[in-house]
Short mmCIF file of C-alpha atoms and ligand atoms in Angstrom, two decimals:
data_model
loop_
_atom_site.label_atom_id
_atom_site.label_comp_id
_atom_site.label_asym_id
_atom_site.label_seq_id
_atom_site.Cartn_x
_atom_site.Cartn_y
_atom_site.Cartn_z
CA UNK A 29 113.63 -106.93 61.08
CA UNK A 30 115.80 -105.16 63.66
CA UNK A 31 119.55 -105.51 63.46
CA UNK A 32 120.91 -106.72 66.81
CA UNK A 33 124.50 -107.05 67.98
CA UNK A 34 125.05 -110.64 69.18
CA UNK A 35 127.81 -112.27 71.25
CA UNK A 36 129.01 -115.08 69.01
CA UNK A 37 131.29 -117.95 70.06
CA UNK A 38 133.97 -118.01 67.37
CA UNK A 39 136.48 -120.42 68.93
CA UNK A 40 136.59 -123.12 71.60
CA UNK A 41 139.55 -124.72 73.38
CA UNK A 42 140.25 -127.03 76.28
CA UNK A 43 143.09 -128.27 78.42
CA UNK A 44 143.38 -131.24 80.78
CA UNK A 45 146.46 -131.88 82.93
CA UNK A 46 148.47 -135.00 82.07
CA UNK A 47 148.01 -136.90 85.32
CA UNK A 48 144.97 -139.22 85.30
CA UNK A 49 143.56 -140.57 88.56
CA UNK A 50 141.29 -143.61 88.25
CA UNK A 51 138.62 -144.79 90.66
CA UNK A 52 140.88 -147.71 91.56
CA UNK A 53 143.63 -145.23 92.49
CA UNK A 54 141.20 -143.53 94.91
CA UNK A 55 140.09 -146.88 96.35
CA UNK A 56 143.65 -147.17 97.69
CA UNK A 57 143.25 -144.03 99.86
CA UNK A 58 139.56 -144.05 100.90
CA UNK A 59 136.97 -146.78 101.50
CA UNK A 60 135.33 -146.78 98.08
CA UNK A 61 135.22 -148.81 94.88
CA UNK A 62 135.13 -148.28 91.13
CA UNK A 63 131.71 -149.98 91.14
CA UNK A 64 130.20 -147.53 93.71
CA UNK A 65 131.58 -144.43 92.00
CA UNK A 66 130.47 -145.49 88.50
CA UNK A 67 127.01 -146.56 89.65
CA UNK A 68 126.29 -143.38 91.72
CA UNK A 69 128.03 -140.78 89.56
CA UNK A 70 129.11 -142.15 86.16
CA UNK A 71 132.70 -141.03 86.91
CA UNK A 72 135.54 -143.37 85.88
CA UNK A 73 138.60 -141.13 85.99
CA UNK A 74 139.65 -137.50 86.43
CA UNK A 75 142.70 -135.34 85.64
CA UNK A 76 144.85 -133.75 88.32
CA UNK A 77 147.09 -130.70 87.98
CA UNK A 78 150.73 -131.13 89.04
CA UNK A 79 151.96 -129.24 92.11
CA UNK A 80 153.69 -126.61 89.96
CA UNK A 81 150.61 -125.92 87.79
CA UNK A 82 148.50 -123.03 89.09
CA UNK A 83 145.02 -122.72 87.64
CA UNK A 84 146.13 -119.78 85.47
CA UNK A 85 148.41 -122.17 83.52
CA UNK A 86 145.43 -124.40 82.73
CA UNK A 87 143.40 -121.33 81.72
CA UNK A 88 146.16 -120.01 79.44
CA UNK A 89 146.55 -123.39 77.69
CA UNK A 90 142.79 -123.56 76.99
CA UNK A 91 142.69 -119.88 75.95
CA UNK A 92 145.52 -120.32 73.42
CA UNK A 93 143.61 -123.18 71.75
CA UNK A 94 140.37 -121.16 71.66
CA UNK A 95 142.18 -118.17 70.11
CA UNK A 96 143.77 -120.42 67.50
CA UNK A 97 140.36 -121.92 66.65
CA UNK A 98 138.94 -118.39 66.27
CA UNK A 99 141.87 -117.24 64.15
CA UNK A 100 142.73 -114.59 66.74
CA UNK A 101 145.89 -113.80 68.65
CA UNK A 102 146.42 -112.55 72.23
CA UNK A 103 146.93 -108.97 70.90
CA UNK A 104 143.27 -108.96 69.78
CA UNK A 105 141.87 -109.70 73.26
CA UNK A 106 140.24 -106.75 75.06
CA UNK A 107 138.15 -108.62 77.68
CA UNK A 108 139.05 -111.65 79.80
CA UNK A 109 136.52 -113.18 82.18
CA UNK A 110 137.73 -116.18 84.17
CA UNK A 111 135.17 -118.28 86.00
CA UNK A 112 137.03 -119.97 88.83
CA UNK A 113 136.70 -120.81 92.48
CA UNK A 114 140.34 -121.93 92.75
CA UNK A 115 142.22 -118.80 91.67
CA UNK A 116 146.02 -118.74 91.96
CA UNK A 117 145.95 -116.14 94.75
CA UNK A 118 143.32 -114.36 96.85
CA UNK A 119 144.10 -111.44 94.59
CA UNK A 120 144.81 -110.36 91.89
CA UNK A 121 142.09 -111.91 89.81
CA UNK A 122 143.27 -114.94 87.87
CA UNK A 123 142.03 -113.14 84.73
CA UNK A 124 144.78 -110.53 85.09
CA UNK A 125 147.39 -113.28 85.56
CA UNK A 126 146.07 -114.94 82.40
CA UNK A 127 146.27 -111.58 80.61
CA UNK A 128 149.94 -111.23 81.60
CA UNK A 129 150.85 -114.82 80.68
CA UNK A 130 149.09 -114.57 77.32
CA UNK A 131 150.71 -111.22 76.59
CA UNK A 132 147.32 -109.62 75.95
CA UNK A 133 147.26 -105.80 75.94
CA UNK A 134 145.69 -103.53 78.55
CA UNK A 135 141.95 -104.16 78.57
CA UNK A 136 139.31 -105.45 80.96
CA UNK A 137 140.04 -108.57 83.05
CA UNK A 138 138.26 -109.96 86.10
CA UNK A 139 137.05 -113.20 87.69
CA UNK A 140 133.54 -114.46 88.24
CA UNK A 141 132.95 -116.59 91.32
CA UNK A 142 129.80 -118.69 91.05
CA UNK A 143 131.48 -122.07 91.63
CA UNK A 144 130.15 -124.74 89.23
CA UNK A 145 127.74 -122.24 87.65
CA UNK A 146 130.66 -119.92 86.91
CA UNK A 147 130.87 -120.46 83.16
CA UNK A 148 127.16 -119.79 82.58
CA UNK A 149 127.43 -116.67 84.74
CA UNK A 150 130.65 -115.54 83.00
CA UNK A 151 129.22 -115.96 79.50
CA UNK A 152 126.18 -113.90 80.47
CA UNK A 153 128.42 -111.21 82.00
CA UNK A 154 130.64 -111.09 78.89
CA UNK A 155 127.49 -110.68 76.77
CA UNK A 156 126.91 -107.41 78.65
CA UNK A 157 130.16 -106.08 77.12
CA UNK A 158 130.18 -107.74 73.69
CA UNK A 159 126.53 -107.23 72.73
CA UNK A 160 126.78 -103.55 73.71
CA UNK A 161 129.83 -103.02 71.52
CA UNK A 162 132.15 -102.60 74.53
CA UNK A 163 134.42 -105.54 73.64
CA UNK A 164 135.59 -106.77 70.26
CA UNK A 165 137.33 -110.00 71.28
CA UNK A 166 136.47 -111.56 74.62
CA UNK A 167 137.93 -114.64 76.23
CA UNK A 168 135.54 -116.43 78.58
CA UNK A 169 137.35 -119.14 80.49
CA UNK A 170 136.27 -121.74 83.03
CA UNK A 171 139.35 -123.05 84.87
CA UNK A 172 139.62 -125.06 88.07
CA UNK A 173 141.99 -127.04 90.24
CA UNK A 174 139.25 -128.51 92.45
CA UNK A 175 141.53 -131.34 93.62
CA UNK A 176 143.34 -128.70 95.75
CA UNK A 177 140.15 -128.21 97.79
CA UNK A 178 139.61 -131.89 98.55
CA UNK A 179 139.60 -133.51 101.96
CA UNK A 180 141.33 -136.73 100.91
CA UNK A 181 139.81 -138.56 103.90
CA UNK A 182 136.20 -137.77 102.83
CA UNK A 183 135.03 -140.43 100.36
CA UNK A 184 131.77 -138.53 99.87
CA UNK A 185 133.53 -135.69 98.03
CA UNK A 186 137.10 -136.55 97.01
CA UNK A 187 135.99 -139.02 94.34
CA UNK A 188 133.81 -136.46 92.57
CA UNK A 189 136.13 -133.71 91.35
CA UNK A 190 138.87 -133.14 88.78
CA UNK A 191 141.01 -130.35 87.27
CA UNK A 192 140.88 -128.72 83.84
CA UNK A 193 140.05 -125.64 81.81
CA UNK A 194 137.90 -124.71 78.85
CA UNK A 195 137.72 -121.43 76.98
CA UNK A 196 135.68 -119.70 74.32
CA UNK A 197 136.36 -116.61 72.21
CA UNK A 198 133.30 -114.38 71.98
CA UNK A 199 133.03 -111.68 69.31
CA UNK A 200 130.29 -109.24 68.27
CA UNK A 201 128.40 -110.00 65.06
CA UNK A 202 125.32 -108.30 63.70
CA UNK A 203 122.18 -110.47 63.65
CA UNK A 204 118.67 -110.06 62.34
CA UNK A 205 117.06 -110.22 65.78
CA UNK A 206 115.69 -113.73 65.20
CA UNK A 207 116.41 -117.07 66.84
CA UNK A 208 118.34 -118.03 63.71
CA UNK A 209 121.05 -115.49 64.66
CA UNK A 210 124.32 -116.94 65.85
CA UNK A 211 125.21 -115.93 69.42
CA UNK A 212 123.94 -115.94 72.99
CA UNK A 213 120.16 -115.79 72.57
CA UNK A 214 118.96 -115.96 76.16
CA UNK A 215 119.81 -116.91 79.72
CA UNK A 216 118.46 -117.32 83.25
CA UNK A 217 120.69 -117.00 86.32
CA UNK A 218 119.69 -117.87 89.89
CA UNK A 219 121.21 -117.83 93.39
CA UNK A 220 119.88 -118.81 96.81
CA UNK A 221 122.31 -117.91 99.59
CA UNK A 222 120.17 -119.61 102.24
CA UNK A 223 121.44 -122.98 100.94
CA UNK A 224 125.13 -122.21 101.65
CA UNK A 225 125.49 -125.06 104.14
CA UNK A 226 124.78 -127.68 101.49
CA UNK A 227 127.99 -126.97 99.58
CA UNK A 228 130.85 -124.70 100.61
CA UNK A 229 134.57 -124.49 101.42
CA UNK A 230 135.33 -124.17 105.14
CA UNK A 231 138.20 -121.71 104.58
CA UNK A 232 139.02 -118.36 103.03
CA UNK A 233 140.39 -114.94 103.97
CA UNK A 234 138.30 -114.72 107.16
CA UNK A 235 139.74 -118.02 108.45
CA UNK A 236 143.39 -117.69 107.41
CA UNK A 237 143.26 -121.06 105.65
CA UNK A 238 142.36 -122.21 102.16
CA UNK A 239 139.92 -124.79 103.53
CA UNK A 240 138.32 -127.95 102.18
CA UNK A 241 135.15 -128.56 100.20
CA UNK A 242 132.18 -129.71 102.32
CA UNK A 243 129.01 -131.02 100.74
CA UNK A 244 125.74 -132.64 101.73
CA UNK A 245 125.63 -134.42 98.39
CA UNK A 246 122.19 -135.98 98.69
CA UNK A 247 120.65 -132.59 99.65
CA UNK A 248 122.33 -130.85 96.70
CA UNK A 249 121.08 -133.67 94.50
CA UNK A 250 117.51 -133.06 95.71
CA UNK A 251 117.61 -129.40 94.64
CA UNK A 252 119.51 -129.95 91.39
CA UNK A 253 116.99 -131.48 88.98
CA UNK A 254 114.05 -129.22 89.92
CA UNK A 255 116.06 -125.98 90.07
CA UNK A 256 118.01 -126.54 86.87
CA UNK A 257 114.88 -127.54 84.96
CA UNK A 258 113.16 -124.29 85.95
CA UNK A 259 116.18 -122.25 84.81
CA UNK A 260 116.24 -124.11 81.48
CA UNK A 261 112.58 -123.31 80.86
CA UNK A 262 113.23 -119.64 81.73
CA UNK A 263 116.35 -119.43 79.52
CA UNK A 264 114.49 -120.97 76.57
CA UNK A 265 111.66 -118.46 77.05
CA UNK A 266 114.21 -115.62 77.25
CA UNK A 267 115.72 -116.80 73.96
CA UNK A 268 112.32 -117.30 72.35
CA UNK A 269 112.95 -120.97 71.53
CA UNK A 270 111.32 -124.26 72.51
CA UNK A 271 113.50 -126.76 74.38
CA UNK A 272 112.54 -129.30 71.68
CA UNK A 273 114.43 -127.16 69.10
CA UNK A 274 117.75 -127.61 70.93
CA UNK A 275 120.34 -129.61 68.97
CA UNK A 276 122.79 -130.22 71.82
CA UNK A 277 122.42 -130.19 75.60
CA UNK A 278 125.69 -129.37 77.38
CA UNK A 279 125.08 -129.73 81.11
CA UNK A 280 127.50 -129.14 83.96
CA UNK A 281 129.19 -132.49 84.47
CA UNK A 282 128.64 -133.20 88.17
CA UNK A 283 126.82 -136.48 88.12
CA UNK A 284 125.41 -138.59 85.27
CA UNK A 285 122.22 -139.22 87.23
CA UNK A 286 121.57 -135.47 87.64
CA UNK A 287 122.21 -134.54 84.03
CA UNK A 288 120.13 -137.43 82.69
CA UNK A 289 117.36 -136.56 85.19
CA UNK A 290 117.31 -132.94 84.00
CA UNK A 291 117.29 -133.99 80.33
CA UNK A 292 114.36 -136.32 80.96
CA UNK A 293 112.41 -133.70 82.91
CA UNK A 294 112.71 -131.01 80.23
CA UNK A 295 112.19 -133.49 77.38
CA UNK A 296 115.64 -133.65 75.74
CA UNK A 297 116.41 -136.93 73.95
CA UNK A 298 119.42 -138.95 75.17
CA UNK A 299 121.33 -138.64 71.87
CA UNK A 300 121.46 -134.83 72.25
CA UNK A 301 123.19 -134.93 75.66
CA UNK A 302 126.95 -134.27 75.71
CA UNK A 303 128.57 -136.13 78.61
CA UNK A 304 132.21 -136.06 79.65
CA UNK A 305 131.74 -136.77 83.34
CA UNK A 306 133.14 -140.32 82.97
CA UNK A 307 136.56 -139.01 81.90
CA UNK A 308 136.71 -135.53 83.50
CA UNK A 309 134.61 -135.87 86.72
CA UNK A 310 133.29 -132.56 88.08
CA UNK A 311 135.66 -129.78 87.00
CA UNK A 312 133.31 -127.09 88.35
CA UNK A 313 133.35 -123.96 86.12
CA UNK A 314 135.51 -125.75 83.54
CA UNK A 315 133.10 -128.60 82.88
CA UNK A 316 130.76 -126.93 80.36
CA UNK A 317 133.47 -125.43 78.10
CA UNK A 318 135.41 -128.71 78.30
CA UNK A 319 132.32 -130.67 77.25
CA UNK A 320 131.63 -128.13 74.50
CA UNK A 321 135.22 -128.45 73.30
CA UNK A 322 134.99 -132.26 73.26
CA UNK A 323 131.88 -132.22 71.07
CA UNK A 324 133.25 -129.52 68.74
CA UNK A 325 136.52 -131.44 68.31
CA UNK A 326 134.78 -134.74 67.54
CA UNK A 327 132.57 -133.03 64.97
CA UNK A 328 129.20 -133.42 66.68
CA UNK A 329 128.61 -129.70 67.29
CA UNK A 330 128.64 -127.61 64.12
CA UNK A 331 128.28 -123.95 63.29
CA UNK A 332 124.62 -122.93 63.50
CA UNK A 333 123.59 -125.64 66.01
CA UNK A 334 121.36 -124.57 68.89
CA UNK A 335 123.02 -125.30 72.25
CA UNK A 336 121.55 -125.39 75.74
CA UNK A 337 124.02 -125.00 78.63
CA UNK A 338 123.13 -125.43 82.32
CA UNK A 339 124.86 -125.66 85.68
CA UNK A 340 124.36 -125.68 89.42
CA UNK A 341 126.91 -125.22 92.17
CA UNK A 342 127.88 -123.82 95.55
CA UNK A 343 125.96 -120.79 96.77
CA UNK A 344 123.68 -122.31 95.77
CA UNK A 345 123.91 -120.82 92.30
CA UNK A 346 122.45 -122.17 89.09
CA UNK A 347 121.50 -121.10 85.62
CA UNK A 348 121.11 -121.91 81.95
CA UNK A 349 121.75 -120.25 78.63
CA UNK A 350 120.84 -120.77 75.00
CA UNK A 351 123.50 -120.23 72.35
CA UNK A 352 123.36 -120.58 68.58
CA UNK A 353 126.88 -121.80 67.88
N1 ACO B 408 132.25 -144.80 98.13
C1 ACO B 408 131.48 -145.65 98.82
N2 ACO B 408 130.45 -145.23 99.60
C2 ACO B 408 130.22 -143.90 99.67
C3 ACO B 408 131.01 -142.96 98.97
C4 ACO B 408 132.06 -143.47 98.19
N3 ACO B 408 132.87 -142.67 97.46
N4 ACO B 408 130.53 -141.73 99.24
C5 ACO B 408 129.49 -141.86 100.06
N5 ACO B 408 129.30 -143.17 100.34
C6 ACO B 408 128.31 -143.78 101.20
C7 ACO B 408 127.82 -142.85 102.27
O1 ACO B 408 128.71 -142.86 103.37
C8 ACO B 408 126.48 -143.44 102.61
O2 ACO B 408 126.70 -144.55 103.47
P1 ACO B 408 125.70 -144.89 104.68
O3 ACO B 408 124.37 -145.16 104.03
O4 ACO B 408 126.33 -146.09 105.33
O5 ACO B 408 125.68 -143.64 105.53
C9 ACO B 408 125.98 -143.99 101.27
O6 ACO B 408 127.13 -144.08 100.43
C10 ACO B 408 124.92 -143.10 100.61
O7 ACO B 408 125.38 -141.72 100.66
P2 ACO B 408 124.63 -140.58 99.89
O8 ACO B 408 125.37 -139.31 100.08
O9 ACO B 408 123.17 -140.59 100.29
O10 ACO B 408 124.77 -141.10 98.38
P3 ACO B 408 124.13 -140.54 97.06
O11 ACO B 408 123.43 -141.61 96.33
O12 ACO B 408 123.37 -139.25 97.30
O13 ACO B 408 125.40 -140.17 96.16
C11 ACO B 408 126.66 -138.19 95.56
C12 ACO B 408 126.35 -139.23 96.63
C13 ACO B 408 127.30 -138.91 94.41
C14 ACO B 408 127.61 -137.16 96.14
C15 ACO B 408 125.37 -137.52 95.07
O14 ACO B 408 124.61 -137.12 96.19
C16 ACO B 408 125.61 -136.29 94.21
O15 ACO B 408 126.11 -136.38 93.10
N6 ACO B 408 125.21 -135.10 94.69
C17 ACO B 408 125.27 -133.86 93.92
C18 ACO B 408 126.65 -133.32 93.76
C19 ACO B 408 126.57 -132.05 92.95
O16 ACO B 408 125.90 -131.98 91.94
N7 ACO B 408 127.19 -131.00 93.39
C20 ACO B 408 126.99 -129.71 92.74
C21 ACO B 408 128.08 -129.24 92.00
S1 ACO B 408 129.59 -129.20 92.92
C22 ACO B 408 130.08 -127.54 93.13
O17 ACO B 408 129.34 -126.61 92.98
C23 ACO B 408 131.46 -127.31 93.64
#
C-alpha cells in the first residue's frame, strides 16, 4: 500500500446572524405567500445579517468555532480560503480581512469566487496545498450576505436567499491510499460561462454599482439536476467509491425539489440527505458547511463517515466532492 497525504477535515463550525425573516415577513413586502414559498422551495425562514455586520464577521465567527472543534488556535493557521460572492470590499480579499480579525500569522489567504459552488471549489483548491504538504492548518470558509444583493421588489428571487457562514479546518494526515482513508478522496468541478445570463448580478467594478441578483429560476432549475448528477458520478469515480457507499449527502441548499431530485437520480436514499434549506434558505457558498455543521452538531455525522457534497451556482458553476470525515 502507498502512503498518501490526505486533506482531513478536523473541525467544523457555523454561524447564523440573529435576525430571522419568515416567509410571512416577506409576504408583507412582495406579492407572495408562505404556502407558495414552502411548496416551490421548501424554505420557511432565513437569517439576515445586521447592517453593521460585514461578511468577514460572519466568517470569523464560524472560523473560531471550527478551530475550537479542531483543537487549534488562530496562531496555527497558515492558509485561509474564503468562498464568497459578497466580500466586504472589492479588494482586499475577505480572506485577508478574516486573517487580520482572527489574529492569524502571515501565511496564504485568498478568496474563491464560484458563487453557490464556492465551497466545493474552495475545498478542492485547499487540497492542492494541504495534500502536497504546503499547508499544515487550513481554514476553508463559505460566508455570504446574499440578502445585500437582493432586489426587494422581485418576488422570484428575494424569497430564496439568506445570510450565514460555515467553516472547516483542514489538516494533512497520512493515509494508506485506500477509500478508507479519512480526507478529501475525490472531486469534479465544472463551469459553463455560456450560461451567464441565467444567474448573475447586474453590477460590479465595470458598472460602478454593487448590483442586484438576477435569475431565470426555472432555466437554472432545468440545468441543475442533470448537471449536478453528472458531477456526482464523476466525483465518485475520482474517489474510487460507489454512490451507494455514501453515508451522508450534503447538497447545496437552494431548493428542496432540486436536492431531492438529484438524490433520487443518483440513487441516494432520503434518510441520508442533510437538509437545512427550510431554516437557512440559500446561503450560497455557506450552505454546504452550514449543513455539515448542523449534522455534526446533532450527532448524525461521525468520524469516518463517507460524505458526498455537491453544489451549483452562478457562472454557471457546479461540482461535487467525496470526503471521508
Ligand atoms: N411568490 C409567488 N409567486 C411567485 C414567486 C413568489 N415568491 N416567485 C415567482 N412566482 C410566480 C412567477 O411570477 C410565475 O408566475 P406566472 O406563471 O404568472 O408568470 C410562477 O410563480 C411560476 O414561476 P417559475 O419561475 O416558473 O416558478 P418555479 O416553479 O420554477 O419556481 C424557483 C421558482 C423557486 C426560483 C425555482 O425555479 C428554483 O428554485 N430555481 C433554481 C434556483 C437555484 O437553484 N439557483 C442556483 C443557486 S443560486 C446562486 O448560485 C447564487
